[in-house]
Amino acid sequence: MKTDSSTIETKYYQSLNSIRVFNNLNKQNKSYYTDYYYDSKKVRETGAFLNNGSYGVWREFFPNGKLKREINYAIGKITFFNKTAYPFYDYQLNIKSKADALIKHVYGDEFFKKHIIWDIGGSFIYNGTLSGNWTDSLELKPKEFLMRYAIKFDGKTYFEMIELHIDKDGKFVKGEDVKGLEKLSTKTSKSFALTLQKAITTAKLMGLKETSKNKANAFLTWENESSNTIYSGHFRIYVTIKTGSISSIRPRGRSTVVDKYDVYVFNPWSGTFINKTKKESITGWEEDSGSSTGLLPAN
């Protein structure tokens, strides 16, 4: 059903005891979701999809209508009203506290409080047989955990900026799925000294030129490095300006567009300029598929 302000879509799943309603608000670029029990028509779950691709506040209900739990994805908080359906959750919270403590050890309590948001939707649990989202209830006790955290910086939220692999005893496990912990000098302030706008202004002083159609873009990113310790790279601020594109359009095959960029790299902790480099991103598509990369070293 379509109205002037929204598109409402209802899907029925009798075998799953579920009626799912999606209310897409056209002008707000936001969607609300409601899942009803098919048999009783009572609410099972409600939530919101935000315009940046993340979740808002979600609430889950028992069949009798009583509230089970509330998950605020924006601030990384879960509130239980009845934990009987999640027998291992206190154990999971203990594991999370170990991951939190590791981040605080590296960056300090103040940085954690100001900049870190637990990415509930991006965190996972494993028990050797099954895996699931952090919010799932597994029949067997979880044994491994992938903890993800977002960083809130200069009015933006950057998801999956910190990833930690934690074992059943709450100990850090080295591996490829680890990033976001940077070894800082004792002389380095554990707070970001640079804003995105200041980085753009500095890049302009160093030669970056904008046009009416081509504006600079600044963002926080993580540069990964091979390491045998918990420290596996560095946070950086990139200021990018597009310098050109190379297109290969094939109506009957795979098409690609390679966008070229000059990138001005800054240390967010000190605000100092590091270097200027060239990078590219590649977008490819064909009839039934498509993909795109982030910034890669330019060929």
Coordinates of C-alpha atoms in Angstrom, one line a residue:
M1 CA 0.0 0.0 0.0
K2 CA 1.3 3.4 -1.0
T3 CA 0.5 6.8 0.5
D4 CA 1.9 10.3 -0.1
S5 CA 4.4 9.9 2.7
S6 CA 5.2 6.1 2.9
T7 CA 5.1 2.7 1.3
I8 CA 3.7 -0.1 3.5
E9 CA 4.5 -3.7 2.7
T10 CA 3.1 -6.7 4.6
K11 CA 4.4 -10.2 4.3
Y12 CA 2.7 -13.3 5.8
Y13 CA 4.7 -16.4 7.1
Q14 CA 2.2 -18.8 8.6
S15 CA 4.8 -21.5 9.0
L16 CA 7.0 -19.1 11.0
N17 CA 4.0 -17.7 13.0
S18 CA 4.9 -14.3 11.7
I19 CA 3.4 -11.3 9.9
R20 CA 6.0 -8.7 9.0
V21 CA 5.1 -5.1 8.2
F22 CA 7.6 -2.6 6.7
N23 CA 6.7 1.0 6.7
N24 CA 9.1 3.0 4.5
L25 CA 8.9 6.7 5.1
N26 CA 9.7 8.3 1.7
K27 CA 10.8 11.8 2.7
Q28 CA 12.6 10.7 5.9
N29 CA 14.5 7.9 4.3
K30 CA 13.7 5.8 7.3
S31 CA 11.8 2.5 7.8
Y32 CA 9.8 1.1 10.7
Y33 CA 9.4 -2.7 11.1
T34 CA 6.8 -4.6 13.1
D35 CA 6.6 -8.4 13.4
Y36 CA 3.3 -9.8 14.7
Y37 CA 2.6 -13.4 15.9
Y38 CA 0.6 -14.9 13.1
D39 CA -1.8 -16.8 15.4
S40 CA -2.6 -14.1 18.0
K41 CA -1.8 -11.0 16.0
K42 CA 0.1 -9.6 19.0
V43 CA 3.4 -7.7 18.5
R44 CA 6.5 -9.9 18.5
E45 CA 9.1 -7.2 17.6
T46 CA 9.3 -3.6 16.6
G47 CA 12.2 -1.5 15.3
A48 CA 13.6 1.2 13.1
F49 CA 16.1 1.1 10.2
L50 CA 17.9 4.4 10.0
N51 CA 18.9 6.3 6.9
N52 CA 22.7 5.5 7.4
G53 CA 22.0 1.8 7.2
S54 CA 22.1 1.2 11.0
Y55 CA 19.4 0.3 13.4
G56 CA 17.5 2.5 15.9
V57 CA 15.7 1.1 19.0
W58 CA 14.2 -2.4 18.8
R59 CA 11.8 -4.1 21.2
E60 CA 11.0 -7.8 21.5
F61 CA 7.9 -9.2 23.2
F62 CA 6.8 -12.6 24.5
P63 CA 3.6 -14.2 23.1
N64 CA 1.7 -12.9 26.2
G65 CA 2.5 -9.3 25.2
K66 CA 5.0 -8.7 27.9
L67 CA 8.3 -6.9 26.9
K68 CA 11.3 -9.3 26.6
R69 CA 14.1 -6.8 25.9
E70 CA 15.0 -3.5 24.3
I71 CA 18.0 -2.9 22.2
N72 CA 19.3 0.6 21.5
Y73 CA 21.7 0.0 18.7
A74 CA 22.6 3.7 18.4
I75 CA 24.2 3.8 21.9
G76 CA 25.1 0.1 22.2
K77 CA 22.8 -0.8 25.1
I78 CA 20.6 -3.8 25.8
T79 CA 17.9 -3.7 28.5
F80 CA 16.4 -7.0 29.6
F81 CA 12.9 -7.2 31.2
N82 CA 13.1 -11.0 31.3
K83 CA 16.3 -13.0 30.6
T84 CA 14.8 -16.5 30.8
A85 CA 15.2 -16.9 27.0
Y86 CA 18.9 -16.0 27.1
P87 CA 20.5 -18.3 29.7
F88 CA 24.1 -17.4 28.8
Y89 CA 23.7 -13.7 28.5
D90 CA 25.4 -12.8 31.9
Y91 CA 28.4 -14.8 30.6
Q92 CA 28.3 -12.8 27.4
L93 CA 28.3 -9.5 29.3
N94 CA 31.3 -10.7 31.3
I95 CA 33.1 -11.3 28.0
K96 CA 32.1 -7.9 26.7
S97 CA 33.5 -6.3 29.9
K98 CA 36.8 -7.9 29.0
A99 CA 36.7 -6.4 25.5
D100 CA 35.7 -3.0 26.9
A101 CA 38.6 -3.1 29.4
L102 CA 41.1 -3.8 26.6
I103 CA 40.0 -0.8 24.6
K104 CA 40.1 1.4 27.8
H105 CA 43.6 0.1 28.5
V106 CA 44.7 1.3 25.1
Y107 CA 42.8 4.6 24.8
G108 CA 41.6 5.4 28.3
D109 CA 38.3 5.8 30.0
E110 CA 37.6 9.3 28.7
F111 CA 38.1 8.3 25.0
F112 CA 36.0 5.2 25.5
K113 CA 33.1 7.2 27.0
K114 CA 33.3 10.0 24.4
H115 CA 34.0 8.1 21.2
I116 CA 33.2 4.4 21.5
I117 CA 29.9 2.7 20.7
W118 CA 29.4 -1.0 21.0
D119 CA 28.3 -2.3 17.6
I120 CA 25.7 -4.9 18.8
G121 CA 24.5 -5.8 15.3
G122 CA 28.1 -6.4 14.1
S123 CA 29.1 -8.6 17.1
F124 CA 28.9 -12.4 16.9
I125 CA 29.0 -15.5 19.1
Y126 CA 30.2 -19.0 18.3
N127 CA 30.1 -22.3 20.2
G128 CA 32.0 -24.6 17.9
T129 CA 28.8 -26.0 16.3
L130 CA 26.7 -22.9 15.7
S131 CA 27.2 -19.2 15.2
G132 CA 24.9 -16.3 15.6
N133 CA 24.5 -12.6 16.2
W134 CA 25.2 -11.3 19.6
T135 CA 21.5 -11.0 20.3
D136 CA 20.7 -14.6 19.3
S137 CA 20.1 -17.4 21.9
L138 CA 22.2 -20.5 21.3
E139 CA 21.4 -23.8 22.9
L140 CA 25.0 -24.4 23.8
K141 CA 27.3 -22.0 25.7
P142 CA 29.3 -19.7 23.4
K143 CA 33.0 -20.3 23.2
E144 CA 34.3 -17.6 20.9
F145 CA 33.3 -14.0 20.3
L146 CA 33.8 -11.4 17.6
M147 CA 33.3 -8.0 19.3
R148 CA 32.9 -4.9 17.0
Y149 CA 32.8 -1.3 18.0
A150 CA 32.0 1.9 16.2
I151 CA 33.7 5.2 16.7
K152 CA 31.8 8.4 17.1
F153 CA 33.9 11.3 15.8
D154 CA 33.1 14.9 14.6
G155 CA 29.4 14.3 14.2
K156 CA 29.7 11.0 12.3
T157 CA 29.6 7.4 13.4
Y158 CA 32.1 5.0 11.8
F159 CA 31.1 1.3 12.1
E160 CA 33.4 -1.7 12.4
M161 CA 36.4 0.5 13.3
I162 CA 37.4 -1.8 16.2
E163 CA 37.2 -5.6 15.9
L164 CA 38.4 -7.9 18.7
H165 CA 38.4 -11.7 18.8
I166 CA 37.9 -12.9 22.3
D167 CA 38.0 -16.5 23.6
K168 CA 35.8 -18.3 26.2
D169 CA 38.1 -17.0 29.0
G170 CA 37.9 -13.4 27.9
K171 CA 41.4 -13.4 26.5
F172 CA 42.4 -11.6 23.3
V173 CA 43.0 -13.8 20.3
K174 CA 45.4 -12.6 17.5
G175 CA 44.1 -13.0 14.0
E176 CA 43.0 -11.4 10.8
D177 CA 39.7 -10.2 12.2
V178 CA 41.5 -7.8 14.6
K179 CA 41.8 -4.1 14.1
G180 CA 41.4 -0.8 15.8
L181 CA 44.0 -0.9 18.6
E182 CA 46.9 1.5 18.0
K183 CA 50.0 1.8 20.1
L184 CA 50.3 5.4 21.1
S185 CA 53.4 7.1 22.4
T186 CA 53.2 8.1 26.1
K187 CA 53.6 11.7 24.9
T188 CA 50.5 11.4 22.6
S189 CA 47.2 12.7 23.9
K190 CA 44.5 10.0 23.9
S191 CA 42.0 12.2 22.1
F192 CA 41.6 13.3 18.5
A193 CA 43.2 16.7 17.9
L194 CA 42.0 17.2 14.4
T195 CA 38.5 17.9 13.0
L196 CA 37.5 16.9 9.5
Q197 CA 37.0 20.5 8.4
K198 CA 40.4 21.5 9.7
A199 CA 42.0 18.6 7.8
I200 CA 40.3 19.8 4.6
T201 CA 41.5 23.4 5.2
T202 CA 45.1 22.2 5.8
A203 CA 45.0 20.1 2.7
K204 CA 43.9 23.1 0.6
L205 CA 46.9 25.0 2.0
M206 CA 49.1 22.1 0.7
G207 CA 47.7 22.2 -2.8
L208 CA 44.3 20.5 -2.9
K209 CA 42.0 22.4 -5.2
E210 CA 38.2 22.1 -5.3
T211 CA 35.9 22.9 -8.2
S212 CA 32.2 23.5 -8.3
K213 CA 31.6 19.8 -9.3
N214 CA 34.5 18.2 -7.4
K215 CA 34.6 18.8 -3.6
A216 CA 37.0 17.4 -1.0
N217 CA 35.8 14.7 1.3
A218 CA 37.3 13.9 4.7
F219 CA 36.8 10.9 6.9
L220 CA 38.3 8.7 9.6
T221 CA 39.8 5.4 8.6
W222 CA 42.0 2.6 9.8
E223 CA 45.2 1.5 8.2
N224 CA 45.9 -2.1 9.0
E225 CA 49.4 -3.5 9.5
S226 CA 50.7 -7.0 10.1
S227 CA 51.5 -7.5 13.8
N228 CA 52.0 -10.2 16.3
T229 CA 50.6 -8.0 19.1
I230 CA 47.3 -6.4 19.9
Y231 CA 48.4 -3.3 18.0
S232 CA 47.7 -3.8 14.4
G233 CA 47.7 -0.4 12.7
H234 CA 46.8 3.3 12.9
F235 CA 43.9 5.6 12.7
R236 CA 44.1 8.2 10.0
I237 CA 42.1 11.0 8.6
Y238 CA 41.9 10.9 4.8
V239 CA 41.1 14.0 2.7
T240 CA 40.3 12.9 -0.8
I241 CA 39.8 14.8 -4.0
K242 CA 38.8 13.0 -7.2
T243 CA 41.2 13.5 -10.1
G244 CA 39.7 11.5 -12.8
S245 CA 37.9 8.3 -13.9
I246 CA 38.6 5.5 -16.4
S247 CA 35.4 3.8 -17.7
S248 CA 35.0 0.5 -19.5
I249 CA 31.4 0.0 -20.3
R250 CA 30.3 -3.3 -21.8
P251 CA 26.5 -3.7 -22.3
R252 CA 26.9 -7.5 -22.8
G253 CA 29.6 -8.1 -20.3
R254 CA 31.1 -6.7 -17.1
S255 CA 31.5 -2.9 -16.9
T256 CA 34.0 -1.1 -14.7
V257 CA 34.7 2.4 -13.6
V258 CA 38.0 3.2 -11.9
D259 CA 37.9 6.5 -9.9
K260 CA 41.3 8.2 -9.2
Y261 CA 42.0 10.3 -6.1
D262 CA 44.7 12.4 -4.5
V263 CA 44.6 11.5 -0.8
Y264 CA 46.1 13.8 2.0
V265 CA 46.8 11.7 5.1
F266 CA 46.7 13.1 8.6
N267 CA 47.4 11.7 12.1
P268 CA 44.1 12.4 14.0
W269 CA 45.9 12.2 17.4
S270 CA 48.4 15.0 16.7
G271 CA 46.8 16.7 13.8
T272 CA 50.1 16.4 11.8
F273 CA 50.2 15.9 8.0
I274 CA 51.8 12.5 7.1
N275 CA 51.9 12.3 3.3
K276 CA 50.1 12.7 0.1
T277 CA 49.3 9.6 -1.9
K278 CA 47.3 8.4 -4.8
K279 CA 44.5 5.9 -4.5
E280 CA 41.6 4.5 -6.6
S281 CA 38.3 2.8 -6.1
I282 CA 36.8 0.3 -8.6
T283 CA 33.1 -0.2 -9.3
G284 CA 32.1 -3.2 -11.4
W285 CA 28.7 -4.5 -12.6
E286 CA 27.0 -6.9 -15.0
E287 CA 23.5 -8.0 -15.6
D288 CA 22.9 -9.8 -12.3
S289 CA 25.6 -8.5 -9.9
G290 CA 27.8 -5.6 -8.9
S291 CA 30.5 -4.7 -6.5
S292 CA 32.7 -1.9 -5.4
T293 CA 35.9 -1.5 -3.5
G294 CA 37.1 1.1 -1.0
L295 CA 40.2 3.1 -1.6
L296 CA 43.1 1.0 -2.9
P297 CA 46.7 1.9 -3.8
A298 CA 46.6 3.3 -7.3
N299 CA 48.2 1.3 -10.1

